[in-house]
Each structure stands twice: as structure tokens, then as C-alpha cells.
Amino acid sequence: MTTMIAASSIVKANLPCSSRISSCSDFTSGHSWRPSEAVKHYRVHGVRSLRITCAATKTAKSPAEEEWKIKRQLLLEKRVRSVDVKEALRLQKENNFVILDVRPEAEFKQAHPPGAVNVQIYRLIKEWTAWDIARRAAFAFFGIFAGTEENPEFIKSVEEKLGKDAKIIVACSAGGTMKPTQNLPDGKQSRSLIAAYLLVLDGYKNVFHLEGGLYQWFKEDLPAEAEEED
């Protein structure tokens, strides 16, 4: 019994998690209990087992999860311009720009600029798998609120409401910024900037971003309306 415990401890200390899971079945199928042979066996076969497991469980990273530096670089290359709230109102009135509000639907109904179109880039969580929880934890770093997840229908929903030639100002609550500062040399990511990145990837040509977000819009007492609850 003492030898069995030592062998198990050596395997756990040196090998990936996938190998630990399969260790019991492998040893009981005829492998020696001697520690040196156990370690040699898993050095040969353990990595292969781990790779297979990871390939089967890990999903590919979505474009919205791309590093902010890469998103920002593309936005700058595509000349996505940030405008303040008063400039956005002028563009909406005089140049037929549409404000695309990417906040959750409930927030949009409470208050939004007149004529704004709502397509939420994040929606209420529908599933709670371990992998989804890990991804949401990563988004929380960028201010994506707990209880929401990426909306896989975002681009499809935008395309149903706005053509590729539409002139769009993307807006969220805080806005984020692409402007570098001393503390934030790459600016700060936000839901509206993530949405602008996805739109550019999808082929939209006239995409602007609302600097300061709708928080600043409401703070400056610009026109707003609400939708009554059913």
C-alpha cells in the first residue's frame, strides 16, 4: 500500500491534469506500480492524452475576445473616428448617421437618443458551462458586467437593421477611448469599441464611435426618449 501511494504522488506532481484523470485505469490494466516505470510511461503517453482532451473541450476564441491592441490597431487603420456627443447629435441630424446602441435591451428601453437602433452586443447568460464562465471572467476585466455573455447573433441582427452603406455611430454606456494617456497608452476598451471592431471586420465602411458614451449624452441633457413597458 505504501508503494502505491508513492507512485500516485509522483505522477500527480509531474504530469498534466488529463494524465491524472486517466492514471487509475492505466495502472489497473497491467502497468507496473513501480514509481520509475510509472513516470516513464506517462512521459511517453501523457502529453498525447492531454492534447486530445484539450482539442475536444476548448472552443476557438471569438473575434470579440481578440487582444485590445489588435482591435485598436485595426480600428485606427480603418479610420474609425471617435466623436463627442454634440458632434454625434449634429451628424445624426444633418448627415443621416444612425446611433447604434449596443447596451442591453433593458437599458435601451429606459433611455436612449431618439432614432437610435438597439442591438445588444452582450446578452443575459443562457448557459453556465465551465468554459463559458472562464471566458466571462476574462471579459469582466474590460467592464463587461457579470450575468452577461457575448451575443452570437450580434452581426446578424445589425445586418437585418442596417445595410453595409449605413453611416453608424456606435454607442454604449461609458464609451471607452482609443486615445492614449499616461496611464492607458492604448486607451481603454469598451463594448462600443468591440462592436465597432466587429462591424469593420464584417465590411461596414462608415463606422464612428461615441466618445464618453451615453453617460455623457445624458449628462449634457441632449435629447432622449424611453420606451414604455408592455
Tab-separated table of C-alpha atoms in Angstrom:
chain	number	residue	atom	x	y	z
A	1	MET	CA	0.000	0.000	0.000
A	2	THR	CA	2.877	2.401	0.795
A	3	THR	CA	4.390	1.890	-2.679
A	4	MET	CA	1.035	2.561	-4.361
A	5	ILE	CA	0.660	5.933	-2.650
A	6	ALA	CA	4.205	6.974	-3.589
A	7	ALA	CA	3.646	6.142	-7.261
A	8	SER	CA	0.417	8.117	-7.356
A	9	SER	CA	2.069	11.116	-5.717
A	10	ILE	CA	4.927	11.139	-8.234
A	11	VAL	CA	2.560	11.024	-11.184
A	12	LYS	CA	0.419	13.854	-9.803
A	13	ALA	CA	3.439	16.010	-9.108
A	14	ASN	CA	4.942	15.738	-12.601
A	15	LEU	CA	2.112	15.336	-15.091
A	16	PRO	CA	-0.736	17.349	-16.678
A	17	CYS	CA	-4.280	17.159	-15.226
A	18	SER	CA	-5.546	14.975	-18.066
A	19	SER	CA	-2.964	12.327	-17.184
A	20	ARG	CA	-4.034	12.290	-13.551
A	21	ILE	CA	-7.603	11.552	-14.536
A	22	SER	CA	-6.626	8.516	-16.566
A	23	SER	CA	-3.930	7.191	-14.189
A	24	CYS	CA	-6.135	4.729	-12.308
A	25	SER	CA	-7.441	2.910	-15.366
A	26	ASP	CA	-3.977	2.681	-16.928
A	27	PHE	CA	-2.337	1.161	-13.857
A	28	THR	CA	-5.097	-1.344	-13.213
A	29	SER	CA	-4.825	-2.551	-16.792
A	30	GLY	CA	-1.448	-4.155	-16.132
A	31	HIS	CA	1.166	-1.428	-15.745
A	32	SER	CA	3.764	-1.810	-13.016
A	33	TRP	CA	3.231	0.009	-9.765
A	34	ARG	CA	6.922	0.873	-9.566
A	35	PRO	CA	7.330	4.685	-9.495
A	36	SER	CA	10.119	4.869	-12.065
A	37	GLU	CA	8.159	2.887	-14.639
A	38	ALA	CA	5.000	4.851	-13.900
A	39	VAL	CA	6.718	8.160	-14.580
A	40	LYS	CA	8.407	6.820	-17.742
A	41	HIS	CA	5.065	5.563	-19.068
A	42	TYR	CA	3.355	8.918	-18.606
A	43	ARG	CA	6.223	10.885	-20.047
A	44	VAL	CA	5.715	8.922	-23.239
A	45	HIS	CA	1.906	8.803	-23.341
A	46	GLY	CA	0.632	11.572	-21.070
A	47	VAL	CA	1.150	14.542	-23.416
A	48	ARG	CA	-0.724	12.824	-26.236
A	49	SER	CA	-3.678	12.243	-23.936
A	50	LEU	CA	-3.671	15.873	-22.792
A	51	ARG	CA	-3.686	17.243	-26.327
A	52	ILE	CA	-6.647	15.121	-27.314
A	53	THR	CA	-8.607	16.241	-24.251
A	54	CYS	CA	-7.930	19.925	-24.829
A	55	ALA	CA	-8.862	19.739	-28.501
A	56	ALA	CA	-12.182	18.209	-27.586
A	57	THR	CA	-13.175	20.727	-24.873
A	58	LYS	CA	-11.669	24.124	-25.732
A	59	THR	CA	-13.590	26.279	-28.216
A	60	ALA	CA	-11.958	28.766	-30.578
A	61	LYS	CA	-11.529	32.378	-29.472
A	62	SER	CA	-14.145	34.689	-30.961
A	63	PRO	CA	-13.193	37.984	-32.672
A	64	ALA	CA	-14.657	39.906	-29.715
A	65	GLU	CA	-12.096	38.192	-27.465
A	66	GLU	CA	-9.134	39.350	-29.543
A	67	GLU	CA	-6.484	41.368	-27.699
A	68	TRP	CA	-7.364	45.045	-27.380
A	69	LYS	CA	-4.090	46.138	-29.015
A	70	ILE	CA	-5.031	44.223	-32.169
A	71	LYS	CA	-8.576	45.618	-32.155
A	72	ARG	CA	-7.308	49.164	-31.675
A	73	GLN	CA	-4.770	48.800	-34.479
A	74	LEU	CA	-7.452	47.730	-36.958
A	75	LEU	CA	-9.834	50.484	-35.859
A	76	LEU	CA	-7.110	53.051	-36.470
A	77	GLU	CA	-6.189	51.511	-39.821
A	78	LYS	CA	-9.838	51.645	-40.922
A	79	ARG	CA	-10.058	55.250	-39.726
A	80	VAL	CA	-12.813	54.638	-37.228
A	81	ARG	CA	-13.204	58.103	-35.711
A	82	SER	CA	-14.354	58.952	-32.209
A	83	VAL	CA	-16.820	61.848	-31.894
A	84	ASP	CA	-18.127	63.645	-28.834
A	85	VAL	CA	-21.821	63.670	-28.015
A	86	LYS	CA	-22.613	67.067	-29.546
A	87	GLU	CA	-20.839	66.149	-32.784
A	88	ALA	CA	-22.756	62.859	-32.815
A	89	LEU	CA	-26.074	64.719	-32.473
A	90	ARG	CA	-25.131	67.028	-35.370
A	91	LEU	CA	-24.127	64.087	-37.581
A	92	GLN	CA	-27.389	62.355	-36.744
A	93	LYS	CA	-29.470	65.404	-37.701
A	94	GLU	CA	-27.515	66.692	-40.685
A	95	ASN	CA	-25.750	63.699	-42.213
A	96	ASN	CA	-28.176	60.809	-41.613
A	97	PHE	CA	-25.936	58.973	-39.167
A	98	VAL	CA	-27.617	56.260	-37.108
A	99	ILE	CA	-26.728	55.764	-33.453
A	100	LEU	CA	-26.284	52.046	-32.821
A	101	ASP	CA	-26.883	51.492	-29.103
A	102	VAL	CA	-25.203	48.221	-28.101
A	103	ARG	CA	-26.280	48.264	-24.451
A	104	PRO	CA	-28.583	45.552	-23.056
A	105	GLU	CA	-32.171	45.914	-24.214
A	106	ALA	CA	-33.443	46.830	-20.743
A	107	GLU	CA	-31.052	49.795	-20.517
A	108	PHE	CA	-32.012	50.928	-24.008
A	109	LYS	CA	-35.703	50.950	-23.102
A	110	GLN	CA	-35.072	53.114	-20.044
A	111	ALA	CA	-33.498	55.924	-22.098
A	112	HIS	CA	-31.817	56.385	-25.474
A	113	PRO	CA	-31.246	59.039	-28.148
A	114	PRO	CA	-34.249	59.483	-30.468
A	115	GLY	CA	-33.929	57.339	-33.576
A	116	ALA	CA	-31.274	55.083	-32.074
A	117	VAL	CA	-31.204	51.411	-33.030
A	118	ASN	CA	-30.588	48.802	-30.353
A	119	VAL	CA	-28.626	45.587	-30.895
A	120	GLN	CA	-27.072	44.321	-27.665
A	121	ILE	CA	-23.532	43.059	-28.060
A	122	TYR	CA	-23.815	41.169	-24.755
A	123	ARG	CA	-26.934	39.379	-23.575
A	124	LEU	CA	-28.128	37.721	-20.404
A	125	ILE	CA	-26.343	34.447	-19.724
A	126	LYS	CA	-28.146	31.403	-21.096
A	127	GLU	CA	-25.634	28.654	-20.248
A	128	TRP	CA	-23.203	28.137	-17.366
A	129	THR	CA	-20.562	25.692	-18.610
A	130	ALA	CA	-17.109	25.852	-17.032
A	131	TRP	CA	-15.564	27.144	-20.253
A	132	ASP	CA	-18.181	29.905	-20.624
A	133	ILE	CA	-17.608	31.020	-17.037
A	134	ALA	CA	-13.871	31.326	-17.686
A	135	ARG	CA	-14.459	33.409	-20.813
A	136	ARG	CA	-16.870	35.729	-18.981
A	137	ALA	CA	-14.320	36.222	-16.238
A	138	ALA	CA	-11.882	37.467	-18.897
A	139	PHE	CA	-14.474	39.918	-20.246
A	140	ALA	CA	-15.096	41.242	-16.718
A	141	PHE	CA	-11.628	42.788	-16.925
A	142	PHE	CA	-12.973	45.142	-19.610
A	143	GLY	CA	-16.062	46.141	-17.640
A	144	ILE	CA	-18.411	43.606	-19.185
A	145	PHE	CA	-20.893	43.093	-16.403
A	146	ALA	CA	-21.451	39.815	-14.581
A	147	GLY	CA	-24.550	37.984	-15.770
A	148	THR	CA	-23.966	38.670	-19.459
A	149	GLU	CA	-22.277	36.850	-22.315
A	150	GLU	CA	-21.329	37.638	-25.900
A	151	ASN	CA	-24.332	37.789	-28.219
A	152	PRO	CA	-23.589	35.379	-31.110
A	153	GLU	CA	-26.385	36.971	-33.171
A	154	PHE	CA	-24.965	40.495	-32.944
A	155	ILE	CA	-23.722	40.912	-36.521
A	156	LYS	CA	-26.722	39.107	-37.993
A	157	SER	CA	-29.092	41.393	-36.081
A	158	VAL	CA	-27.212	44.521	-37.185
A	159	GLU	CA	-27.326	43.390	-40.820
A	160	GLU	CA	-31.108	42.954	-40.549
A	161	LYS	CA	-31.480	46.585	-39.442
A	162	LEU	CA	-28.627	48.453	-41.145
A	163	GLY	CA	-27.119	47.993	-44.596
A	164	LYS	CA	-23.385	47.954	-45.234
A	165	ASP	CA	-23.561	51.514	-46.607
A	166	ALA	CA	-25.153	52.880	-43.421
A	167	LYS	CA	-23.354	55.644	-41.503
A	168	ILE	CA	-23.120	54.381	-37.949
A	169	ILE	CA	-22.113	55.856	-34.586
A	170	VAL	CA	-21.651	53.013	-32.112
A	171	ALA	CA	-22.565	53.834	-28.518
A	172	CYS	CA	-22.544	52.107	-25.135
A	173	SER	CA	-22.716	53.349	-21.543
A	174	ALA	CA	-19.154	54.508	-20.879
A	175	GLY	CA	-17.751	54.717	-24.395
A	176	GLY	CA	-14.116	53.825	-23.854
A	177	THR	CA	-11.425	55.559	-25.883
A	178	MET	CA	-8.694	54.910	-28.434
A	179	LYS	CA	-6.760	57.967	-27.278
A	180	PRO	CA	-3.556	57.148	-25.383
A	181	THR	CA	-2.985	58.577	-21.918
A	182	GLN	CA	-0.129	58.317	-19.447
A	183	ASN	CA	-1.890	55.572	-17.517
A	184	LEU	CA	-3.527	53.940	-20.540
A	185	PRO	CA	-1.115	54.079	-23.511
A	186	ASP	CA	-3.547	52.100	-25.688
A	187	GLY	CA	-6.688	53.820	-24.495
A	188	LYS	CA	-9.467	51.800	-22.887
A	189	GLN	CA	-11.667	49.115	-24.427
A	190	SER	CA	-15.457	49.259	-24.180
A	191	ARG	CA	-18.487	47.477	-25.551
A	192	SER	CA	-18.948	50.109	-28.253
A	193	LEU	CA	-15.337	49.764	-29.425
A	194	ILE	CA	-15.656	45.982	-29.502
A	195	ALA	CA	-18.839	46.408	-31.561
A	196	ALA	CA	-17.101	48.839	-33.926
A	197	TYR	CA	-14.321	46.288	-34.421
A	198	LEU	CA	-16.833	43.564	-35.293
A	199	LEU	CA	-18.624	45.855	-37.744
A	200	VAL	CA	-15.374	46.761	-39.508
A	201	LEU	CA	-14.483	43.088	-39.782
A	202	ASP	CA	-17.903	42.472	-41.342
A	203	GLY	CA	-17.333	45.068	-44.043
A	204	TYR	CA	-19.060	48.197	-42.718
A	205	LYS	CA	-17.221	51.243	-44.048
A	206	ASN	CA	-18.718	54.228	-42.215
A	207	VAL	CA	-18.288	53.431	-38.534
A	208	PHE	CA	-17.796	56.083	-35.861
A	209	HIS	CA	-17.532	55.696	-32.098
A	210	LEU	CA	-19.242	57.774	-29.387
A	211	GLU	CA	-16.572	59.196	-27.079
A	212	GLY	CA	-17.801	59.444	-23.498
A	213	GLY	CA	-20.673	57.091	-24.195
A	214	LEU	CA	-24.350	57.621	-23.486
A	215	TYR	CA	-23.485	58.567	-19.928
A	216	GLN	CA	-22.049	61.804	-21.340
A	217	TRP	CA	-25.034	62.179	-23.708
A	218	PHE	CA	-27.499	62.132	-20.824
A	219	LYS	CA	-25.215	64.242	-18.606
A	220	GLU	CA	-25.260	67.057	-21.174
A	221	ASP	CA	-29.043	66.827	-21.315
A	222	LEU	CA	-29.203	66.005	-25.020
A	223	PRO	CA	-32.478	64.666	-26.471
A	224	ALA	CA	-33.581	61.311	-25.073
A	225	GLU	CA	-36.644	59.155	-25.054
A	226	ALA	CA	-37.832	55.996	-23.320
A	227	GLU	CA	-39.983	53.062	-24.268
A	228	GLU	CA	-42.982	52.233	-22.159
A	229	GLU	CA	-43.153	48.803	-20.615
A	230	ASP	CA	-45.762	46.482	-22.108
